[in-house]
mmCIF file with all atom_site columns, C-alpha atoms in Angstrom:
data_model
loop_
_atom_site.group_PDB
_atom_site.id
_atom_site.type_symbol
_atom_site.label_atom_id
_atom_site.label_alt_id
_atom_site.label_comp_id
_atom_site.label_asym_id
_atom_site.label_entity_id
_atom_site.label_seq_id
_atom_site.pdbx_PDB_ins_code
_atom_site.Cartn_x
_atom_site.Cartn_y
_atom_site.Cartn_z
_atom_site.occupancy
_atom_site.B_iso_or_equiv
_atom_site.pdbx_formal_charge
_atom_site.auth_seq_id
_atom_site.auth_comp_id
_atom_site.auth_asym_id
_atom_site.auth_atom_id
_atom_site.pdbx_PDB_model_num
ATOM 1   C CA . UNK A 1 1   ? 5.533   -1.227  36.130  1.00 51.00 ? 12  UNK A CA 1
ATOM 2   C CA . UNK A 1 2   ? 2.467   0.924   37.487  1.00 63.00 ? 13  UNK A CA 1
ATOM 3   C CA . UNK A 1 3   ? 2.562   2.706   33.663  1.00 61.00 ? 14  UNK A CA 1
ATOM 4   C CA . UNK A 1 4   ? 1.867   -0.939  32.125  1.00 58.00 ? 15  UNK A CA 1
ATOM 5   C CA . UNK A 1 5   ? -0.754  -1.560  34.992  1.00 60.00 ? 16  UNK A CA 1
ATOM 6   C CA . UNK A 1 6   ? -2.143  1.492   34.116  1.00 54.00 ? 17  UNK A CA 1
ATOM 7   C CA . UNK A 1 7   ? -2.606  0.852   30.290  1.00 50.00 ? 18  UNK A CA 1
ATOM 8   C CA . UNK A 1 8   ? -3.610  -3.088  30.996  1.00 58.00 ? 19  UNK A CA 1
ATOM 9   C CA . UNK A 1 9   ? -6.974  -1.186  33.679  1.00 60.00 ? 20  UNK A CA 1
ATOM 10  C CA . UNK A 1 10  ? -7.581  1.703   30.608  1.00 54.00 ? 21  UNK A CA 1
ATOM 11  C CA . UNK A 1 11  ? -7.618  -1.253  28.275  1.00 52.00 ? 22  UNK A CA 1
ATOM 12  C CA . UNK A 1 12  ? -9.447  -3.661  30.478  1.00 56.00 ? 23  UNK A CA 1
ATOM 13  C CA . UNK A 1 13  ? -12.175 -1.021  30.642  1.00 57.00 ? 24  UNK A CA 1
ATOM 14  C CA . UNK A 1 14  ? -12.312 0.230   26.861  1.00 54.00 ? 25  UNK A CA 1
ATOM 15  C CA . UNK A 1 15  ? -13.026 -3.222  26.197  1.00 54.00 ? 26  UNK A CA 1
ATOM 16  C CA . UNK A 1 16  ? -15.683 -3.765  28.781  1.00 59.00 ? 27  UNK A CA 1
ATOM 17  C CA . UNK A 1 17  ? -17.858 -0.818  27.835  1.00 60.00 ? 28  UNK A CA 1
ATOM 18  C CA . UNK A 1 18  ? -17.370 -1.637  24.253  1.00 60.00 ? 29  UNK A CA 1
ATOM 19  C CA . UNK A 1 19  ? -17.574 -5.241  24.425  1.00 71.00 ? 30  UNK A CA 1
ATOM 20  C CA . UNK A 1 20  ? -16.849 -7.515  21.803  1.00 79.00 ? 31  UNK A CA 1
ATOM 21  C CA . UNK A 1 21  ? -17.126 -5.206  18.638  1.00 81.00 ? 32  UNK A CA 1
ATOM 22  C CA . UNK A 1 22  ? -14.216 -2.859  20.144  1.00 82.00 ? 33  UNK A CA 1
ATOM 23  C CA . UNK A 1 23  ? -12.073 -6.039  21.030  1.00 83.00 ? 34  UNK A CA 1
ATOM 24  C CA . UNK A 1 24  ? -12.056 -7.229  17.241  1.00 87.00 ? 35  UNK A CA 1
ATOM 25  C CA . UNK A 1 25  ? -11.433 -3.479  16.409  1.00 89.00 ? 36  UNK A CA 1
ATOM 26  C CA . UNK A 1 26  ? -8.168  -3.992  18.610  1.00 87.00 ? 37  UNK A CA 1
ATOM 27  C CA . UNK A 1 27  ? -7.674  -7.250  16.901  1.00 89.00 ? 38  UNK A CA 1
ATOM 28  C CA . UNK A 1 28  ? -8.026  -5.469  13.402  1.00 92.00 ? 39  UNK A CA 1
ATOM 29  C CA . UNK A 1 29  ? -5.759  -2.247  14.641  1.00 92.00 ? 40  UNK A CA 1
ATOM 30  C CA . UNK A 1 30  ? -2.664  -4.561  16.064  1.00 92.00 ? 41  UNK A CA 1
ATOM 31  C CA . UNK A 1 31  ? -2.850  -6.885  12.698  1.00 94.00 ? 42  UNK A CA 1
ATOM 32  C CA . UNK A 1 32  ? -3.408  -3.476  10.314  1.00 95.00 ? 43  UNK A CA 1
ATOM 33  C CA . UNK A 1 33  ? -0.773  -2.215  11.817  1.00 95.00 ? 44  UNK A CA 1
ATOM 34  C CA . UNK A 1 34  ? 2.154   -5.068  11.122  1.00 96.00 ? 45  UNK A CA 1
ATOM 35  C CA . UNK A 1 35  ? 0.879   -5.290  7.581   1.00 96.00 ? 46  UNK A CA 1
ATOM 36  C CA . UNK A 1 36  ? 1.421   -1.266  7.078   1.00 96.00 ? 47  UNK A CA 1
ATOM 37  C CA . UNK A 1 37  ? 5.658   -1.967  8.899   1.00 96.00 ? 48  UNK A CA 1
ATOM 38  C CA . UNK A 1 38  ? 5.481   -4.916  6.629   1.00 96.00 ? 49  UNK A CA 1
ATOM 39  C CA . UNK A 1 39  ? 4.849   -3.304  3.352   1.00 96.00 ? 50  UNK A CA 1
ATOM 40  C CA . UNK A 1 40  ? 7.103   -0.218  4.534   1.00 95.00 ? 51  UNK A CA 1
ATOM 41  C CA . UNK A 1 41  ? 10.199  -2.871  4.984   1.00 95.00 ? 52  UNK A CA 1
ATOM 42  C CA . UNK A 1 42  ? 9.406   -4.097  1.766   1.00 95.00 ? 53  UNK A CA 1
ATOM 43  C CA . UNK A 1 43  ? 9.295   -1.145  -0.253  1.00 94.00 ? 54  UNK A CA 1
ATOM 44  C CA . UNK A 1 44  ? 12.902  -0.300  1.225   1.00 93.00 ? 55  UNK A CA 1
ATOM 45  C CA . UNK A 1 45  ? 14.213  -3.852  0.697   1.00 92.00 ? 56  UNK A CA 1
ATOM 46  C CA . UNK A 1 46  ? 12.942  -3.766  -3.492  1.00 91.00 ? 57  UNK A CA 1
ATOM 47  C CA . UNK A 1 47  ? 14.016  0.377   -3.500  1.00 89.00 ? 58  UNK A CA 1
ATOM 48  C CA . UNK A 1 48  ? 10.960  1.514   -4.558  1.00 90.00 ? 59  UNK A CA 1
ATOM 49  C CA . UNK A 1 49  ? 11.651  5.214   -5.605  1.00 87.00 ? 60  UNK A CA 1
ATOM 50  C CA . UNK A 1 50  ? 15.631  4.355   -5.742  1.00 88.00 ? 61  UNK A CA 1
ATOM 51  C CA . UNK A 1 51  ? 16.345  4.437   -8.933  1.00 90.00 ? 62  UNK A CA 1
ATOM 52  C CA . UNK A 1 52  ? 18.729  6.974   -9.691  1.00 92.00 ? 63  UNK A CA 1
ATOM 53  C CA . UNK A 1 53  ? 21.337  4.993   -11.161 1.00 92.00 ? 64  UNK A CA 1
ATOM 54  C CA . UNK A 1 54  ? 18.522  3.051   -12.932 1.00 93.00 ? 65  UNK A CA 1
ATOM 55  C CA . UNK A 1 55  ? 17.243  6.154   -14.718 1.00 93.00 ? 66  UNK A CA 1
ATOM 56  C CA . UNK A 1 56  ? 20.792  7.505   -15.598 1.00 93.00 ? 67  UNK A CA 1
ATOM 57  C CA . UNK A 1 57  ? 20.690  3.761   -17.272 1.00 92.00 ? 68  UNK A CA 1
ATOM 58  C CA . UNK A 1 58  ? 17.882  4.453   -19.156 1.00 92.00 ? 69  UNK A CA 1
ATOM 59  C CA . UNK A 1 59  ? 19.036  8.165   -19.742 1.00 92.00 ? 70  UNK A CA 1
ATOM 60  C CA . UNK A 1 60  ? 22.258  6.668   -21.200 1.00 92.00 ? 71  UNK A CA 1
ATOM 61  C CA . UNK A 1 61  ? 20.976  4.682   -23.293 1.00 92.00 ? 72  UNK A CA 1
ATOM 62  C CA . UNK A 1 62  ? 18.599  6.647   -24.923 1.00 90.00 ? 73  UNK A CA 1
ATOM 63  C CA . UNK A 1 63  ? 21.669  8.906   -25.505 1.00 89.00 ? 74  UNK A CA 1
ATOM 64  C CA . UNK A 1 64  ? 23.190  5.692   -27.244 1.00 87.00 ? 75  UNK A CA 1
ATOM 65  C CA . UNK A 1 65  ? 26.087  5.151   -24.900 1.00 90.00 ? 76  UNK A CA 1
ATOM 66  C CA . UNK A 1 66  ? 25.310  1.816   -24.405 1.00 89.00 ? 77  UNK A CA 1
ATOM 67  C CA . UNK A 1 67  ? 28.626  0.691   -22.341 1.00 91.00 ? 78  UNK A CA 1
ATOM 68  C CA . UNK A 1 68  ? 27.869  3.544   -19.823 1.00 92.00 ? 79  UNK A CA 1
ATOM 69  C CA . UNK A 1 69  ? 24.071  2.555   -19.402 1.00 90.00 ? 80  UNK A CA 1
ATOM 70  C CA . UNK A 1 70  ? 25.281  -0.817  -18.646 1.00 90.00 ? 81  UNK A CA 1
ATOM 71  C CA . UNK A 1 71  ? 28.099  0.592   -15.606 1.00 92.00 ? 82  UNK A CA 1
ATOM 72  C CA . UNK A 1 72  ? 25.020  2.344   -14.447 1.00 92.00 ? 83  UNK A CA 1
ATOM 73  C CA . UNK A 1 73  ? 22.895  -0.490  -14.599 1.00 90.00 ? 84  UNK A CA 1
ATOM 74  C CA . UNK A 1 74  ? 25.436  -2.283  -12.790 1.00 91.00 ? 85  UNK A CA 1
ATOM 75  C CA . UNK A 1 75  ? 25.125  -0.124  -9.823  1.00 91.00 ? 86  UNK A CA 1
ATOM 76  C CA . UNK A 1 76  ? 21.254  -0.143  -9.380  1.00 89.00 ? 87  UNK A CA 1
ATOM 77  C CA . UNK A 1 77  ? 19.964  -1.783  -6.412  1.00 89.00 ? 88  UNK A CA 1
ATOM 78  C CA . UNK A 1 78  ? 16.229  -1.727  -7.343  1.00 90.00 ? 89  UNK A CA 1
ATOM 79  C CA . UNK A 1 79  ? 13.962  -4.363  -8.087  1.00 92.00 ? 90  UNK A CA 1
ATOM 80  C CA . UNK A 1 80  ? 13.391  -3.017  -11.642 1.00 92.00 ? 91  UNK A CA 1
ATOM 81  C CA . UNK A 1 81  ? 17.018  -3.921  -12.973 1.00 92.00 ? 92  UNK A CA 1
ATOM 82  C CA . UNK A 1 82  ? 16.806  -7.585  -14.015 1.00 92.00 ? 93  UNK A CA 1
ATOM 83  C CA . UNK A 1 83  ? 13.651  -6.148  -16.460 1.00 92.00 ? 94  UNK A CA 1
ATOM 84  C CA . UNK A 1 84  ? 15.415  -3.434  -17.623 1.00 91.00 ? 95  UNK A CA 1
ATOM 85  C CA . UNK A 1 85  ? 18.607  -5.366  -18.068 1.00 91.00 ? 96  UNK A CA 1
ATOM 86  C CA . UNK A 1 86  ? 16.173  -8.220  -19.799 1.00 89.00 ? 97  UNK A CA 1
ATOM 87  C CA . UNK A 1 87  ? 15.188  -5.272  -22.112 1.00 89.00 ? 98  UNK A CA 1
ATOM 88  C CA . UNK A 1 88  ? 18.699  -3.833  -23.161 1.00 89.00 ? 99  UNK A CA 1
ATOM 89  C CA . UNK A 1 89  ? 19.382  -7.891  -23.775 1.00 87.00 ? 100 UNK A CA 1
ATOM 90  C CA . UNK A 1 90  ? 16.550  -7.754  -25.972 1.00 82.00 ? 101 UNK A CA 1
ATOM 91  C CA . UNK A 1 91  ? 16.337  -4.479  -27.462 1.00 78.00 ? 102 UNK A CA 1
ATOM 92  C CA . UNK A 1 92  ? 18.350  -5.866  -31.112 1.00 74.00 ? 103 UNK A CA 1
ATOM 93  C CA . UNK A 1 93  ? 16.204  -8.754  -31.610 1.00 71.00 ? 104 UNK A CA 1
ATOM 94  C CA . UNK A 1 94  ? 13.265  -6.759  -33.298 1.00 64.00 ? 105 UNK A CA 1
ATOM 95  C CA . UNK A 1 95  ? 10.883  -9.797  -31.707 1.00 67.00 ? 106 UNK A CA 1
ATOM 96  C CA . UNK A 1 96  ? 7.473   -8.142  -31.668 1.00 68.00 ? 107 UNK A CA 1
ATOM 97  C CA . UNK A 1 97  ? 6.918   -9.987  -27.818 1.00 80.00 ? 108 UNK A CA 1
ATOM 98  C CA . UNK A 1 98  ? 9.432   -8.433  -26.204 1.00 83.00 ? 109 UNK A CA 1
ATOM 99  C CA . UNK A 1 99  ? 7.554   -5.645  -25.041 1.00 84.00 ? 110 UNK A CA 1
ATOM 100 C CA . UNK A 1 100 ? 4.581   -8.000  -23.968 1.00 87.00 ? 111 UNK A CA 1
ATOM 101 C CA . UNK A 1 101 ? 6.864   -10.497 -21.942 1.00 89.00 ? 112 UNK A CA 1
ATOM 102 C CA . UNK A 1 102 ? 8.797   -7.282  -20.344 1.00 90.00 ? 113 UNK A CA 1
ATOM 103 C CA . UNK A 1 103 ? 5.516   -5.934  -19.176 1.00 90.00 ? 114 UNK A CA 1
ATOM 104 C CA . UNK A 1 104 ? 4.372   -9.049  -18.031 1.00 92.00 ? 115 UNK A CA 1
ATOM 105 C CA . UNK A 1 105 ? 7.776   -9.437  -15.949 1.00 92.00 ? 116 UNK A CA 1
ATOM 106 C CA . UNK A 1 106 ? 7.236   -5.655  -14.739 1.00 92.00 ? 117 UNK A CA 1
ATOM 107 C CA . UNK A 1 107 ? 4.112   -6.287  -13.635 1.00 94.00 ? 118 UNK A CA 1
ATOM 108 C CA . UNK A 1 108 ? 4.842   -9.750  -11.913 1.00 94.00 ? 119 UNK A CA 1
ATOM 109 C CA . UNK A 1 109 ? 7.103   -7.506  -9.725  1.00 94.00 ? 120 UNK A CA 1
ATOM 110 C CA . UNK A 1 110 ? 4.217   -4.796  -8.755  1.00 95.00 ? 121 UNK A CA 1
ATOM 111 C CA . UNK A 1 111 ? 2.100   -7.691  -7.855  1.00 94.00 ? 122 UNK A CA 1
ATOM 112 C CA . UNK A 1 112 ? 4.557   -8.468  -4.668  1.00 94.00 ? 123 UNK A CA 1
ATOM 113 C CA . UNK A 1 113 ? 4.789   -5.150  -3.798  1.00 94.00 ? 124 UNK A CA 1
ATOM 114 C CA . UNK A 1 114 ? 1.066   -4.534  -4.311  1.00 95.00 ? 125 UNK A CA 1
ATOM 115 C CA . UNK A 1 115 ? 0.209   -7.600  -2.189  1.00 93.00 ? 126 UNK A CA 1
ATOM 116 C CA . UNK A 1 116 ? -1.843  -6.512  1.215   1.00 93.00 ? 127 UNK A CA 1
ATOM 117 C CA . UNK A 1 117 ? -2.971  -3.805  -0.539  1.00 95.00 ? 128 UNK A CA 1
ATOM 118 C CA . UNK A 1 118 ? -6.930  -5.727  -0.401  1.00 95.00 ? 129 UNK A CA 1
ATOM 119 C CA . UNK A 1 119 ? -6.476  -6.250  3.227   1.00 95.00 ? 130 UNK A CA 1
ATOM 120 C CA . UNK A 1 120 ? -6.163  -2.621  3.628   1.00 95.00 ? 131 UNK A CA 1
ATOM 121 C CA . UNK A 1 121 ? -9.019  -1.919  1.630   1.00 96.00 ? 132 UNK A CA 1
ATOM 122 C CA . UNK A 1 122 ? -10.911 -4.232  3.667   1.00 95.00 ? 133 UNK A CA 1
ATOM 123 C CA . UNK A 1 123 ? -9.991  -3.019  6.064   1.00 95.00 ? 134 UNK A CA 1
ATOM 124 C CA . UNK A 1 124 ? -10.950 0.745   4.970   1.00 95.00 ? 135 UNK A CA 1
ATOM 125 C CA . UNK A 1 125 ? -14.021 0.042   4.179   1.00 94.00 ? 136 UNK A CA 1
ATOM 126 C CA . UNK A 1 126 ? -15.289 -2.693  6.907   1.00 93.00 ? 137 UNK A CA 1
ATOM 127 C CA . UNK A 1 127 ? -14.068 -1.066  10.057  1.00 93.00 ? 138 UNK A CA 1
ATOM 128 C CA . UNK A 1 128 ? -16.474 1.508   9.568   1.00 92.00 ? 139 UNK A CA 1
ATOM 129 C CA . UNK A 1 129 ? -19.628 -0.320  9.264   1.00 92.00 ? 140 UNK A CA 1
ATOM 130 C CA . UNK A 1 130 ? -18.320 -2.939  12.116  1.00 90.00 ? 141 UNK A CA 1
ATOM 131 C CA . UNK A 1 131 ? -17.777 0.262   14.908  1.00 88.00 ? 142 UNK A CA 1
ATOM 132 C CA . UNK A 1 132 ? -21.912 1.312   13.541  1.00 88.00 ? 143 UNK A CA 1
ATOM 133 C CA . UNK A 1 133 ? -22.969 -2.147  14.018  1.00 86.00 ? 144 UNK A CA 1
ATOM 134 C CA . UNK A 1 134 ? -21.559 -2.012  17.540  1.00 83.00 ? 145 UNK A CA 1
ATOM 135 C CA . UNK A 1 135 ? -23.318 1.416   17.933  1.00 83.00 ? 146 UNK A CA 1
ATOM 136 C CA . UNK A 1 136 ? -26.753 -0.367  16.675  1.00 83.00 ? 147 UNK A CA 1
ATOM 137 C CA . UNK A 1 137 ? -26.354 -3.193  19.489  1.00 79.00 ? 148 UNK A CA 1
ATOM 138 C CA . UNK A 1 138 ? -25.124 -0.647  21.801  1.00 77.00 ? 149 UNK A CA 1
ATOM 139 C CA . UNK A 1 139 ? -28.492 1.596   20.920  1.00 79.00 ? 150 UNK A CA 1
ATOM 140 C CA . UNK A 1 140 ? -31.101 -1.648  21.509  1.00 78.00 ? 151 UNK A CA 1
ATOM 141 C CA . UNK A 1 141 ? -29.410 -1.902  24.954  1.00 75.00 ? 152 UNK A CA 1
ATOM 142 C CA . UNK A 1 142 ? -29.717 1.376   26.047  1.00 72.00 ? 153 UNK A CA 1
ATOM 143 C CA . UNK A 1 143 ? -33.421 1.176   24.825  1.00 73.00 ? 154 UNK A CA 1
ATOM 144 C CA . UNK A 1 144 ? -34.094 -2.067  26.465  1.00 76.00 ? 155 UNK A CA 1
ATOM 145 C CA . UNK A 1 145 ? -32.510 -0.571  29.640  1.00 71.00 ? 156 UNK A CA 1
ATOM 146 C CA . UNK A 1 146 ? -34.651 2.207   29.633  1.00 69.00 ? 157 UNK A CA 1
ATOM 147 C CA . UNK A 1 147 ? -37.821 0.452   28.998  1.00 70.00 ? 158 UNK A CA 1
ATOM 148 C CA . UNK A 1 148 ? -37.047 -2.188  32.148  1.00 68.00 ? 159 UNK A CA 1
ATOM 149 C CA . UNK A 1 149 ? -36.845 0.840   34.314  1.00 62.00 ? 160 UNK A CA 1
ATOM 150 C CA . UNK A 1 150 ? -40.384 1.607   33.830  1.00 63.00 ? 161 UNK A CA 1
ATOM 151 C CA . UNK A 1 151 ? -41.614 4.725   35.527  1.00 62.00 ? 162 UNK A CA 1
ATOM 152 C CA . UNK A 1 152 ? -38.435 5.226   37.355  1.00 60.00 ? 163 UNK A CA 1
ATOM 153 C CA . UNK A 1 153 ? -36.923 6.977   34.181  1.00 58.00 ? 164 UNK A CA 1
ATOM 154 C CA . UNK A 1 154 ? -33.439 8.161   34.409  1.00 61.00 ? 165 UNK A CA 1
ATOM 155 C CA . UNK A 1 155 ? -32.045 10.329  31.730  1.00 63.00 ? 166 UNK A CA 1
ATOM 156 C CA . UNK A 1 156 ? -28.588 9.106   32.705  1.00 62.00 ? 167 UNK A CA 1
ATOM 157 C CA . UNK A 1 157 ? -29.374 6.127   32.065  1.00 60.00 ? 168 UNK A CA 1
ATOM 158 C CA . UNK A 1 158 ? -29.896 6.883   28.104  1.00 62.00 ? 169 UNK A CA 1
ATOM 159 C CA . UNK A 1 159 ? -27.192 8.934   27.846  1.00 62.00 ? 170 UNK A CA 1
ATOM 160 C CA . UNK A 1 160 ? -24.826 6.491   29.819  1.00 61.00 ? 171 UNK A CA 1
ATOM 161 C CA . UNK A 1 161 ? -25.947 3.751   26.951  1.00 65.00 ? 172 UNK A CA 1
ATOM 162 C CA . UNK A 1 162 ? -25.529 6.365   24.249  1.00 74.00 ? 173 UNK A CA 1
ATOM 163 C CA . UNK A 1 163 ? -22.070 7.070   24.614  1.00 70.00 ? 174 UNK A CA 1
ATOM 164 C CA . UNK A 1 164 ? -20.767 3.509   25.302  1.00 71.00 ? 175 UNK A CA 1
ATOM 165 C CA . UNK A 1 165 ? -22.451 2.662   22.097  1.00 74.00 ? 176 UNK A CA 1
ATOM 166 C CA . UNK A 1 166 ? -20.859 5.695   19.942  1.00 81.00 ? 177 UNK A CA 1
ATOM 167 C CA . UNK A 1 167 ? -17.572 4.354   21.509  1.00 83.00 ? 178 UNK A CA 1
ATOM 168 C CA . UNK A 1 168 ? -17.740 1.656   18.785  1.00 85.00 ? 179 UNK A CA 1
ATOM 169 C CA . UNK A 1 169 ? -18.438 3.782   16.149  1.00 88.00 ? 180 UNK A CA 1
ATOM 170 C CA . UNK A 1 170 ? -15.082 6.187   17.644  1.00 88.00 ? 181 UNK A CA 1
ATOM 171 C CA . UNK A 1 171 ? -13.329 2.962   17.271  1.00 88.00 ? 182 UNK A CA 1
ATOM 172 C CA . UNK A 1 172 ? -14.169 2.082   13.926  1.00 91.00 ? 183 UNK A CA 1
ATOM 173 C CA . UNK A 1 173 ? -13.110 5.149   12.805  1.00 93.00 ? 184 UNK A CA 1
ATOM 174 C CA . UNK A 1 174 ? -10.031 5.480   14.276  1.00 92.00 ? 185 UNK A CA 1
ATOM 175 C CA . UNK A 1 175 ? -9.152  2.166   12.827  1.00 93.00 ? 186 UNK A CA 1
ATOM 176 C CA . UNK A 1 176 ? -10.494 3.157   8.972   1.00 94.00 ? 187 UNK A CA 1
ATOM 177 C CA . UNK A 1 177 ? -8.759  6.488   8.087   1.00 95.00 ? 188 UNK A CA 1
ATOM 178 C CA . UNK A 1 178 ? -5.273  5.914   9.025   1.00 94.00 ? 189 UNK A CA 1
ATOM 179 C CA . UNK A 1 179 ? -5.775  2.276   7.173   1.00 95.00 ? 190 UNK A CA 1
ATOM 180 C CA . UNK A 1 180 ? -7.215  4.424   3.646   1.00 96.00 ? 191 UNK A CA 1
ATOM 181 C CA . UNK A 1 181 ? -4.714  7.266   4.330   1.00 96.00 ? 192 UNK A CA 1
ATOM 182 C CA . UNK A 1 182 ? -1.305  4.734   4.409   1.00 96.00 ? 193 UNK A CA 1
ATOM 183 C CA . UNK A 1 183 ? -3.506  3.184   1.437   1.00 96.00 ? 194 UNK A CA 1
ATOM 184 C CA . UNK A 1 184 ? -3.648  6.156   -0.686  1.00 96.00 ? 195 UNK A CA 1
ATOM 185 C CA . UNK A 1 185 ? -0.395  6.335   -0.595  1.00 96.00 ? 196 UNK A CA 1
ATOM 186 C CA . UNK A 1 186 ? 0.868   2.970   -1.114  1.00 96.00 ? 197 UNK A CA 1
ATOM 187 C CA . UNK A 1 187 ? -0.682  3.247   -3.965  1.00 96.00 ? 198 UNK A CA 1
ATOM 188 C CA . UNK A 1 188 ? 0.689   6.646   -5.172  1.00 95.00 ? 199 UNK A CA 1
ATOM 189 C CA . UNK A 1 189 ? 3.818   5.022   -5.096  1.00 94.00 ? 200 UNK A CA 1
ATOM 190 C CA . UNK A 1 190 ? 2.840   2.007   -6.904  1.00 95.00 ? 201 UNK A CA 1
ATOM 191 C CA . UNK A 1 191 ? 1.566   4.509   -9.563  1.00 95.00 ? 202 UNK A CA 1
ATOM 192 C CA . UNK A 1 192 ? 4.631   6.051   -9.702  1.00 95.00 ? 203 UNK A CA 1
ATOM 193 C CA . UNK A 1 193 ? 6.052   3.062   -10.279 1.00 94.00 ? 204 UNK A CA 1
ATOM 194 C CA . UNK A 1 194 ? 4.428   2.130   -13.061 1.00 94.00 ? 205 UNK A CA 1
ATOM 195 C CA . UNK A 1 195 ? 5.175   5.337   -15.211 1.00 94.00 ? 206 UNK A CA 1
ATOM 196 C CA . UNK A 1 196 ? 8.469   5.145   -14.578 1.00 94.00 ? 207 UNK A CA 1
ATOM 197 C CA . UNK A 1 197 ? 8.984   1.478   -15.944 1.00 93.00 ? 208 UNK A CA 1
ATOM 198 C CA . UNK A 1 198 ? 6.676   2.239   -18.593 1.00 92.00 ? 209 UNK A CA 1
ATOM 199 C CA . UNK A 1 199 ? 8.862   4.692   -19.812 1.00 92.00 ? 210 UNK A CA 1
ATOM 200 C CA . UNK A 1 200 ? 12.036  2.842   -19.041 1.00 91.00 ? 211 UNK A CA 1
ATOM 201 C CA . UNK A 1 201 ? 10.892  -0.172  -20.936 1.00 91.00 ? 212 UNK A CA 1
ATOM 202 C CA . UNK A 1 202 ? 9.864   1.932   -24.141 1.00 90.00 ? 213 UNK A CA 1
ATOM 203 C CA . UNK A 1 203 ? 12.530  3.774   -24.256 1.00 90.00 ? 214 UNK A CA 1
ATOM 204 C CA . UNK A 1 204 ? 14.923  1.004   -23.730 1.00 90.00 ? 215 UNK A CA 1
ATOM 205 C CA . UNK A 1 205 ? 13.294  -0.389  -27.161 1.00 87.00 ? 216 UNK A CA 1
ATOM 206 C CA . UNK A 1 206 ? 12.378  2.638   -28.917 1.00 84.00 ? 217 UNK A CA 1
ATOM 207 C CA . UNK A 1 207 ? 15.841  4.626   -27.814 1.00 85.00 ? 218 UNK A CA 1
ATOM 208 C CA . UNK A 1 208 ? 15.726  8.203   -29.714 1.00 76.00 ? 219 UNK A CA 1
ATOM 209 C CA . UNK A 1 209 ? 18.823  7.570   -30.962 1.00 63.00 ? 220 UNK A CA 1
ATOM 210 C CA . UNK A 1 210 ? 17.818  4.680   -33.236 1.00 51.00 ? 221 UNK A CA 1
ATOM 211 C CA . UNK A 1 211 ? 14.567  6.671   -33.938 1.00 46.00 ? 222 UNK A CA 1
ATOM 212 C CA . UNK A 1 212 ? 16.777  9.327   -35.426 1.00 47.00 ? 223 UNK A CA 1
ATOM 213 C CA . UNK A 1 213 ? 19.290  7.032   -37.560 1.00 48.00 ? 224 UNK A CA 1
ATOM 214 C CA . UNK A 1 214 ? 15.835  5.248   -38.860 1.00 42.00 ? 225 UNK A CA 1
ATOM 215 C CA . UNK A 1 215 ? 14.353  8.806   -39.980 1.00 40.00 ? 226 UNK A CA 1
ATOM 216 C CA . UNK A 1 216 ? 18.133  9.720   -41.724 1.00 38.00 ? 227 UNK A CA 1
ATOM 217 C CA . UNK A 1 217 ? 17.918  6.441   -43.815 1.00 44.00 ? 228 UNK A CA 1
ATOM 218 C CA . UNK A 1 218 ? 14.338  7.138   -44.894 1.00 42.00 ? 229 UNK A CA 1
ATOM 219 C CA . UNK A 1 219 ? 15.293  10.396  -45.845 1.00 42.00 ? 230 UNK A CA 1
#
């Protein structure tokens, strides 16, 4: 009980020397923060980076075993198996739009998984420039102090107003790198993700197998 007394006083007191910048700060930290545990529970749910049994699929396939690529595609979990199932459906048709709808599907799915990702930008970038402008309004107060103490300078007074006003700047900070960091690599792993059904999808249509047979005939 005296620990969460303690933390409500500490927090009480942040917010009073930063005022109302560091308060939407908090605001900004506390929402950032369930959108990052949001996006993590949703890149398990989909199986982003699971897809073993999806890539022995593909592997299979591309080896022409067609019945085993379809036991393995069976067995996949990730989000990336109805397109890649939509594909092996598709692959005999020889309809030029296949590869444009498949992509389209693909990339329907990255948007959902990619969706936040703005916010955290936002975020990134904002946070930042919200802790300075804190530090600016901080800075005129310290100055205006000062200058209604007249002669009766105190040093301690400037350097009291200096430091409350940096706290902003401290807090705008602390919010903005962890935000572009978990950013960064969100979107590594969206990258990822796009090679890898890139190449699934081509090589679901273009399998080496048939691009051998078609070179035999020719010859």
């Amino acid at each position: 009980m005296n620990i969460m007394q303690d933390l409500r006083t500490s927090l009480g007191n942040v917010l009073d020397l930063g005022g109302p910048v560091v308060a939407i700060l908090l605001l900004v930290s506390v929402l950032t923060l369930a959108l990052i545990l949001y996006k993590l529970w949703q890149f398990q749910a989909a199986g982003v980076g699971r897809h073993r049994a999806l890539s022995a699929a593909i592997d299979a396939w591309d080896a022409g075993e067609r019945q085993k690529a379809k036991k393995h595609l069976a067995q996949s979990t990730s989000y990336l198996a109805p397109v890649i199932d939509h594909a092996i459906s598709q692959a005999d048709t020889g309809n030029a739009l296949v590869s444009q709808r498949l992509d389209a599907e693909a990339e329907a799915r990255f948007a959902r998984l990619e969706s936040g990702f703005k916010v955290l930008d936002v975020v990134a970038q904002l946070a930042p420039l919200l802790g300075l402008f804190g530090t600016v309004l901080g800075m005129i107060e310290a100055f205006r102090t000062l200058q209604d103490a007249g002669s009766a300078v105190d040093p301690s007074l400037l350097a009291g107003g200096i430091w409350v006003a940096l706290l902003t700047t401290a807090a705008g900070l602390a919010v903005a790198m962890p935000s572009a960091l978990v950013l960064s690599w969100f979107e590594g792993r969206m990258h990822r993700e796009r090679v890898f059904a890139e190449r699934g999808l081509r090589t679901i249509l273009a399998p080496t197998t048939a691009t051998r047979d078609a070179q035999v005939h020719a010859a």
